[in-house]
Amino acid sequence: MSLPSLSRIPAPPDAILGLAEAFKADPRTGKINLSSGVFVDATGQTPVLSTVIEAERRLADAAGSKLYRPIDGEVAYRELVRALALGQDHEAITSGRALATQTPGGTGGLRVGADLLRQTGAGGTLWMSEPTWPNHPQLFLAAGFKIRTYPYTDATGRRIDEAALLAALDGASPGDVVLLHGACHNPTGVDPSPDLWKQIGDVIEERRLLPLVDLAYQGFGDGLDEDAAGLRELVRPGAELLVSTSFSKTFSLYAERVGAMIVIAGTAADAAAAQSHVKVAIRVNYSNPPAHGADVVRTILADPELRARWEVELAGMRDRIKDNRRALVAALEARSIPGDWDAIATQRGMFALLGLTTQQVARLKDEHGVYVVGRGRINVAGFTAANLDLFADALAEVLATS
Ligand SMILES: Cc1ncc(COP(=O)(O)O)c(C=O)c1O
């Protein structure tokens, strides 16, 4: 016997992680990596948060056990992350119709949610924004969904085309799943206004669609509650939806793979039944979750003093991103680079989309050692005093000569 013949044909590298590998192998000094969605500080490092170090010290002192964890995670963790996403006293929590599951990162949360839906007979169509995080289409295709897209920004790439977005959702069929970025849209950095969230909620209700909210950056935009406001707009009385959250970025726990998937059903009984299917989906996939990252997040969220310190660390990351946005716009305007850059200063989260051609993106990499994704998605957190001017010079040169 031999391996299947297709296994002999190499798969294309991952759109984002593949670039990170190419960056690592690039021998040039002065190269700049703006491709990966990781936060870096002013020195270009991604440090472990001080609250994470403190939580890890406490966990080591407590010397717990390495026994298997429950399939859907420890109750304390599940309750804390549910409150973080929905708000402490939300009706969906007090009524018991929202139940959280620990998952390996936000990617794991999305996949567990997708498996739950496919396993229990969801209509096979899922709508996602165009553009979106490149892992979205391949993840939901792998889970067996047919993908449809709804338009997101207008031609400038700086504002949501509200009419086009709403019209597309209005054309969806009852039972279709609608994937929405909870905050800090990846890759555009452009989020719906409160009024647009309300209109999206209305279309979802009228068309009887099922929202799946991907909340991977809660706290990176405007604040913990502010960034969950869109999601909470959708959690109307009796409304059903799924939420995937990630703590990779907001606790800087990338490698620990920690996140959650929240099922919000119409009633507590329906939520409990759905949760039993969630456990089946997990059991046949990775059986039960890794412990460490969730223990760290639980330790921080459960302790008022540690939690307050974490919120300060989170605000520090958020403020640095906002400062970088303003510095980027100033650097582009100082070089009189033609374009509508102003809006980048007020967008949310780590990403901005420059709207470049494939050729311009290739030239940035080949001629300047500047790594950006797709149509020029940049990680704004990646700028430091050492690389911002180099980047702006490179962009100015490429745009002036193409
Ligand atoms: C929009 C979006 N969703 C989900 C994720 C998944 O994050 P992770 O699986 O690393 O927790 C990411 C990470 O980049 C993301 O950008």
Coordinates of C-alpha atoms and ligand atoms in Angstrom, one line a residue:
M1 CA 0.0 0.0 0.0
S2 CA 1.1 3.6 -0.5
L3 CA 0.0 7.1 0.5
P4 CA -2.7 8.6 -1.7
S5 CA -1.3 10.1 -4.9
L6 CA -2.4 13.7 -4.0
S7 CA -0.3 13.5 -0.8
R8 CA 2.8 13.6 -3.1
I9 CA 1.8 17.1 -4.5
P10 CA 2.8 19.8 -2.0
A11 CA -0.1 22.0 -0.8
P12 CA 0.4 25.7 -1.1
P13 CA 1.8 27.4 1.9
D14 CA -0.7 29.0 4.3
A15 CA -1.6 32.6 3.2
I16 CA -0.4 34.1 6.5
L17 CA 1.7 31.5 8.4
G18 CA 3.5 30.7 5.1
L19 CA 4.7 34.3 4.9
A20 CA 6.0 34.2 8.4
E21 CA 8.1 31.2 7.5
A22 CA 9.4 33.0 4.4
F23 CA 10.2 36.1 6.6
K24 CA 12.2 33.9 9.0
A25 CA 14.2 32.5 6.1
D26 CA 14.9 35.9 4.6
P27 CA 18.6 36.8 5.3
R28 CA 18.2 40.6 4.7
T29 CA 18.8 42.9 7.6
G30 CA 16.1 45.6 7.8
K31 CA 13.4 43.2 6.7
I32 CA 9.9 44.1 8.2
N33 CA 7.2 41.6 9.0
L34 CA 3.7 43.1 9.0
S35 CA 2.0 39.9 8.0
S36 CA 1.3 37.9 11.2
G37 CA -1.6 39.0 13.5
V38 CA 0.5 39.2 16.6
F39 CA 1.0 42.1 18.9
V40 CA 4.5 43.4 19.3
D41 CA 5.7 46.0 21.8
A42 CA 7.9 49.1 21.0
T43 CA 11.0 46.9 20.9
G44 CA 9.4 44.5 18.4
Q45 CA 8.9 41.7 20.9
T46 CA 5.8 39.8 22.0
P47 CA 6.3 39.6 25.7
V48 CA 4.4 37.4 28.2
L49 CA 2.0 39.6 30.1
S50 CA 2.9 40.2 33.8
T51 CA -0.5 39.0 34.9
V52 CA 0.1 35.8 32.9
I53 CA 3.5 35.3 34.7
E54 CA 1.8 35.9 38.0
A55 CA -1.0 33.4 37.2
E56 CA 1.5 30.8 36.1
R57 CA 3.4 31.3 39.4
R58 CA 0.2 30.7 41.4
L59 CA -0.7 27.7 39.3
A60 CA 2.8 26.2 39.8
D61 CA 2.6 26.8 43.6
A62 CA -0.8 25.1 43.7
A63 CA 0.8 22.1 41.8
G64 CA -2.5 20.8 40.4
S65 CA -2.9 17.6 38.5
K66 CA -2.5 16.7 34.8
L67 CA -5.7 14.6 34.7
Y68 CA -7.9 14.9 31.7
R69 CA -10.2 17.9 31.8
P70 CA -14.0 17.8 31.1
I71 CA -14.7 17.6 27.4
D72 CA -16.1 21.1 27.3
G73 CA -13.7 22.6 29.9
E74 CA -13.9 23.5 33.6
V75 CA -17.1 25.1 34.8
A76 CA -15.3 28.1 36.3
Y77 CA -13.6 28.9 33.1
R78 CA -16.7 28.5 31.1
E79 CA -18.7 30.8 33.3
L80 CA -16.0 33.5 33.3
V81 CA -15.5 33.6 29.5
R82 CA -19.3 33.7 29.0
A83 CA -19.6 36.7 31.3
L84 CA -16.7 38.4 29.5
A85 CA -18.4 38.1 26.1
L86 CA -22.1 38.7 27.1
G87 CA -21.8 40.9 30.2
Q88 CA -22.1 39.6 33.8
D89 CA -25.9 39.8 34.3
H90 CA -27.1 39.2 30.7
E91 CA -30.5 37.6 30.5
A92 CA -29.0 34.8 28.3
I93 CA -26.7 34.0 31.2
T94 CA -29.2 34.3 34.1
S95 CA -31.8 32.2 32.1
G96 CA -29.2 29.5 31.4
R97 CA -29.7 29.7 27.7
A98 CA -26.1 30.6 27.0
L99 CA -23.4 27.9 27.6
A100 CA -19.7 28.2 26.9
T101 CA -17.2 25.5 25.9
Q102 CA -13.4 25.8 26.3
T103 CA -11.8 25.4 22.9
P104 CA -8.2 25.3 21.5
G105 CA -8.1 29.0 20.5
G106 CA -10.6 30.9 18.4
T107 CA -9.8 28.6 15.4
G108 CA -10.9 25.6 17.6
G109 CA -14.0 27.5 18.6
L110 CA -15.0 28.2 15.0
R111 CA -14.4 24.6 14.1
V112 CA -16.3 23.2 17.0
G113 CA -19.2 25.5 16.2
A114 CA -19.1 24.5 12.5
D115 CA -19.1 20.8 13.5
L116 CA -22.0 21.3 15.9
L117 CA -24.0 22.9 13.1
R118 CA -23.2 20.4 10.4
Q119 CA -23.7 17.5 12.8
T120 CA -27.2 18.6 13.8
G121 CA -28.5 19.4 10.4
A122 CA -27.8 23.1 9.8
G123 CA -28.5 24.3 6.3
G124 CA -25.1 23.9 4.5
T125 CA -24.6 27.6 3.5
L126 CA -22.5 30.0 5.4
W127 CA -22.1 33.7 4.5
M128 CA -18.9 35.5 5.2
S129 CA -17.6 39.0 4.5
E130 CA -15.5 39.7 1.4
P131 CA -12.7 40.2 2.3
T132 CA -12.2 38.2 5.5
W133 CA -9.5 36.3 7.5
P134 CA -8.1 33.8 5.0
N135 CA -8.6 30.9 7.3
H136 CA -12.4 31.4 7.4
P137 CA -13.2 30.0 4.0
Q138 CA -10.9 27.0 4.2
L139 CA -12.1 26.2 7.8
F140 CA -15.8 26.2 6.9
L141 CA -15.2 24.4 3.6
A142 CA -13.4 21.7 5.5
A143 CA -16.3 21.5 7.9
G144 CA -18.6 20.9 4.9
F145 CA -20.2 24.3 4.4
K146 CA -20.9 25.9 1.0
I147 CA -19.5 29.4 1.2
R148 CA -21.3 32.6 0.0
T149 CA -19.9 36.1 0.5
Y150 CA -21.5 39.4 1.4
P151 CA -19.8 42.7 0.3
Y152 CA -18.1 44.5 3.1
T153 CA -16.3 47.8 2.3
D154 CA -17.0 50.2 -0.6
A155 CA -14.5 50.8 -3.3
T156 CA -12.4 53.0 -1.1
G157 CA -11.9 50.1 1.3
R158 CA -12.3 52.5 4.2
R159 CA -16.1 52.4 4.8
I160 CA -18.7 49.7 5.0
D161 CA -21.0 49.6 2.0
E162 CA -24.0 49.3 4.3
A163 CA -26.7 49.0 1.6
A164 CA -24.8 46.3 -0.3
L165 CA -24.1 44.3 2.9
L166 CA -27.7 44.4 4.0
A167 CA -29.0 43.6 0.6
A168 CA -26.8 40.5 0.4
L169 CA -28.0 39.3 3.8
D170 CA -31.6 40.0 2.8
G171 CA -31.0 37.5 -0.1
A172 CA -29.9 34.7 2.3
S173 CA -32.3 31.8 3.0
P174 CA -33.8 30.9 6.3
G175 CA -31.3 28.7 8.2
D176 CA -28.2 30.0 6.5
V177 CA -25.4 30.8 8.8
V178 CA -23.9 34.4 8.8
L179 CA -20.3 34.8 10.0
L180 CA -19.7 38.2 11.5
H181 CA -16.5 39.7 13.0
G182 CA -17.5 40.9 16.5
A183 CA -14.9 43.7 16.5
C184 CA -11.7 44.7 14.8
H185 CA -12.6 43.3 11.4
N186 CA -9.7 41.3 9.9
P187 CA -8.4 42.4 7.4
T188 CA -10.1 45.9 7.0
G189 CA -10.1 47.3 10.5
V190 CA -13.5 48.7 9.7
D191 CA -16.4 47.8 12.1
P192 CA -20.2 48.3 11.8
S193 CA -21.6 51.3 13.6
P194 CA -24.1 50.6 16.5
D195 CA -26.9 51.5 14.1
L196 CA -25.6 49.0 11.4
W197 CA -25.4 46.3 14.0
K198 CA -29.0 46.9 14.8
Q199 CA -30.0 46.7 11.1
I200 CA -27.9 43.5 10.7
G201 CA -29.8 42.1 13.7
D202 CA -33.1 43.1 12.1
V203 CA -32.3 41.3 8.8
I204 CA -31.1 38.2 10.7
E205 CA -34.3 38.2 12.6
E206 CA -36.6 38.8 9.6
R207 CA -34.7 36.3 7.3
R208 CA -34.4 33.7 10.2
L209 CA -30.6 33.4 9.8
L210 CA -28.2 32.0 12.3
P211 CA -25.3 34.4 13.3
L212 CA -21.9 33.0 14.2
V213 CA -19.9 35.8 15.8
D214 CA -16.1 35.6 15.7
L215 CA -14.8 37.6 18.6
A216 CA -11.0 37.2 18.4
Y217 CA -10.0 40.7 19.5
Q218 CA -12.3 41.8 22.3
G219 CA -10.6 44.7 24.0
F220 CA -8.2 45.6 21.1
G221 CA -10.7 48.1 19.6
D222 CA -12.3 50.4 22.1
G223 CA -12.7 48.3 25.3
L224 CA -14.0 45.0 26.6
D225 CA -17.7 46.0 26.7
E226 CA -17.5 48.4 23.7
D227 CA -16.1 45.6 21.5
A228 CA -18.8 43.2 22.5
A229 CA -21.7 45.7 21.9
G230 CA -22.3 44.4 18.4
L231 CA -22.6 40.8 19.5
R232 CA -24.8 41.8 22.4
E233 CA -27.1 43.6 20.0
L234 CA -27.7 40.2 18.3
V235 CA -28.5 38.5 21.6
R236 CA -32.1 39.6 21.6
P237 CA -34.8 37.9 23.6
G238 CA -35.1 34.3 22.4
A239 CA -32.5 34.8 19.6
E240 CA -30.2 31.9 18.9
L241 CA -26.6 32.2 17.8
L242 CA -23.0 31.0 18.3
V243 CA -20.0 33.0 19.4
S244 CA -16.3 32.0 19.1
T245 CA -13.9 33.9 21.3
S246 CA -10.1 33.8 21.4
F247 CA -7.6 34.8 24.1
S248 CA -4.6 34.4 21.8
K249 CA -4.2 38.1 21.3
T250 CA -5.9 39.7 24.3
F251 CA -3.9 37.6 26.9
S252 CA -1.0 37.2 24.5
L253 CA -1.4 33.5 25.0
Y254 CA -0.9 32.6 21.3
A255 CA 0.9 29.3 21.8
E256 CA -1.4 28.0 24.6
R257 CA -4.4 27.7 22.3
V258 CA -7.1 29.1 24.5
G259 CA -10.6 30.3 23.5
A260 CA -14.2 29.4 23.7
M261 CA -17.4 28.7 21.8
I262 CA -20.7 29.9 23.2
V263 CA -24.0 28.4 22.2
I264 CA -27.0 30.7 22.8
A265 CA -30.2 28.9 22.4
G266 CA -33.8 30.0 22.8
T267 CA -34.3 28.2 26.1
A268 CA -32.1 26.6 28.8
A269 CA -33.3 23.1 27.8
D270 CA -32.3 23.7 24.2
A271 CA -28.9 25.1 25.2
A272 CA -28.3 22.0 27.3
A273 CA -29.2 19.7 24.4
A274 CA -27.0 21.6 22.0
Q275 CA -24.2 21.4 24.6
S276 CA -24.4 17.6 24.5
H277 CA -23.8 17.7 20.8
V278 CA -20.9 20.1 21.3
K279 CA -19.3 17.4 23.5
V280 CA -19.8 14.8 20.8
A281 CA -18.1 17.0 18.2
I282 CA -15.1 17.5 20.5
R283 CA -14.8 13.9 21.7
V284 CA -14.4 12.7 18.1
N285 CA -11.9 15.4 17.3
Y286 CA -9.4 16.2 20.0
S287 CA -11.3 14.4 22.9
N288 CA -10.8 17.1 25.6
P289 CA -9.0 20.5 25.8
P290 CA -5.5 21.4 26.9
A291 CA -5.4 22.7 30.5
H292 CA -2.7 25.3 30.9
G293 CA -4.0 28.4 28.9
A294 CA -7.5 28.1 30.3
D295 CA -6.1 27.8 33.8
V296 CA -4.2 31.0 33.3
V297 CA -7.2 32.9 31.9
R298 CA -9.4 31.6 34.7
T299 CA -6.9 32.6 37.4
I300 CA -6.7 36.1 36.0
L301 CA -10.4 36.6 35.4
A302 CA -11.4 35.1 38.8
D303 CA -9.2 37.4 40.9
P304 CA -10.3 41.0 41.0
E305 CA -6.8 42.4 41.5
L306 CA -5.2 40.3 38.8
R307 CA -8.1 41.0 36.5
A308 CA -7.8 44.8 37.0
R309 CA -4.1 44.5 36.2
W310 CA -4.8 42.5 33.1
E311 CA -7.3 45.2 31.9
V312 CA -4.5 47.8 32.3
E313 CA -2.2 45.6 30.2
L314 CA -4.9 45.1 27.6
A315 CA -5.5 48.9 27.5
G316 CA -1.7 49.3 27.0
M317 CA -1.8 47.1 23.9
R318 CA -4.8 48.9 22.6
D319 CA -3.3 52.3 23.1
R320 CA -0.1 51.3 21.4
I321 CA -2.1 50.1 18.3
K322 CA -4.0 53.4 18.2
D323 CA -0.7 55.4 18.5
N324 CA 0.8 53.3 15.7
R325 CA -2.3 54.0 13.5
R326 CA -1.8 57.8 14.0
A327 CA 2.0 57.5 13.4
L328 CA 1.4 55.5 10.2
V329 CA -1.0 58.1 8.8
A330 CA 1.5 60.9 9.6
A331 CA 4.3 59.0 8.0
L332 CA 2.3 58.4 4.8
E333 CA 1.1 61.9 4.6
A334 CA 4.6 63.3 5.3
R335 CA 5.7 61.6 2.1
S336 CA 2.6 62.9 0.2
I337 CA 1.7 59.3 -0.8
P338 CA -1.5 59.7 -2.8
G339 CA -4.4 57.9 -1.2
D340 CA -7.2 58.2 1.5
W341 CA -5.1 57.2 4.5
D342 CA -6.8 59.4 7.1
A343 CA -9.4 56.7 8.0
I344 CA -6.6 54.3 9.1
A345 CA -6.1 56.4 12.2
T346 CA -9.6 55.8 13.5
Q347 CA -10.0 52.1 12.4
R348 CA -10.0 49.4 15.1
G349 CA -7.8 46.5 16.0
M350 CA -4.5 45.4 14.6
F351 CA -5.2 45.4 10.9
A352 CA -5.4 47.9 8.1
L353 CA -5.9 47.2 4.4
L354 CA -3.8 49.3 2.1
G355 CA -5.5 48.1 -1.1
L356 CA -2.4 47.2 -3.0
T357 CA -2.1 45.1 -6.2
T358 CA -0.5 41.6 -6.1
Q359 CA 2.4 43.1 -8.0
Q360 CA 2.9 45.9 -5.4
V361 CA 2.8 43.4 -2.6
A362 CA 5.4 41.3 -4.3
R363 CA 7.6 44.3 -4.9
L364 CA 7.4 45.3 -1.3
K365 CA 8.7 41.8 -0.3
D366 CA 11.2 41.3 -3.1
E367 CA 12.8 44.7 -3.3
H368 CA 12.3 46.0 0.2
G369 CA 12.0 42.9 2.5
V370 CA 8.5 44.2 3.6
Y371 CA 6.1 41.4 4.2
V372 CA 2.3 42.1 4.0
V373 CA -0.6 39.9 3.3
G374 CA -3.0 39.6 0.3
R375 CA -4.0 43.1 -1.0
G376 CA -1.8 44.8 1.5
R377 CA -3.1 43.8 4.9
I378 CA -0.7 45.1 7.5
N379 CA -0.4 44.5 11.2
V380 CA -0.3 48.0 12.5
A381 CA 1.0 46.7 15.9
G382 CA 4.1 45.6 14.0
F383 CA 5.5 49.2 13.6
T384 CA 8.3 50.4 15.8
A385 CA 10.5 53.5 15.9
A386 CA 13.0 51.4 14.0
N387 CA 10.9 50.3 11.1
L388 CA 8.1 52.8 10.5
D389 CA 10.1 55.2 8.3
L390 CA 11.7 52.3 6.4
F391 CA 8.2 51.0 5.6
A392 CA 6.8 54.4 4.6
D393 CA 9.8 54.9 2.3
A394 CA 9.4 51.5 0.7
L395 CA 5.6 52.0 0.2
A396 CA 6.2 55.5 -1.3
E397 CA 8.8 54.1 -3.7
V398 CA 6.6 51.2 -4.8
L399 CA 3.5 53.3 -5.3
A400 CA 5.4 56.0 -7.2
T401 CA 6.9 53.5 -9.7
S402 CA 4.0 51.1 -10.4
Ligands
LIG1 C1 -10.7 36.9 12.7 C2 -10.0 35.9 13.4 N1 -10.7 34.8 14.0 C3 -10.1 33.9 14.6 C4 -8.7 33.9 14.8 C5 -8.1 32.7 15.6 O1 -7.3 32.9 16.6 P1 -6.6 31.7 17.4 O2 -7.0 30.4 16.8 O3 -5.2 31.9 17.2 O4 -7.1 31.9 18.8 C6 -7.9 34.9 14.3 C7 -6.5 34.9 14.4 O5 -5.7 35.5 13.8 C8 -8.6 35.9 13.6 O6 -7.9 36.9 13.0

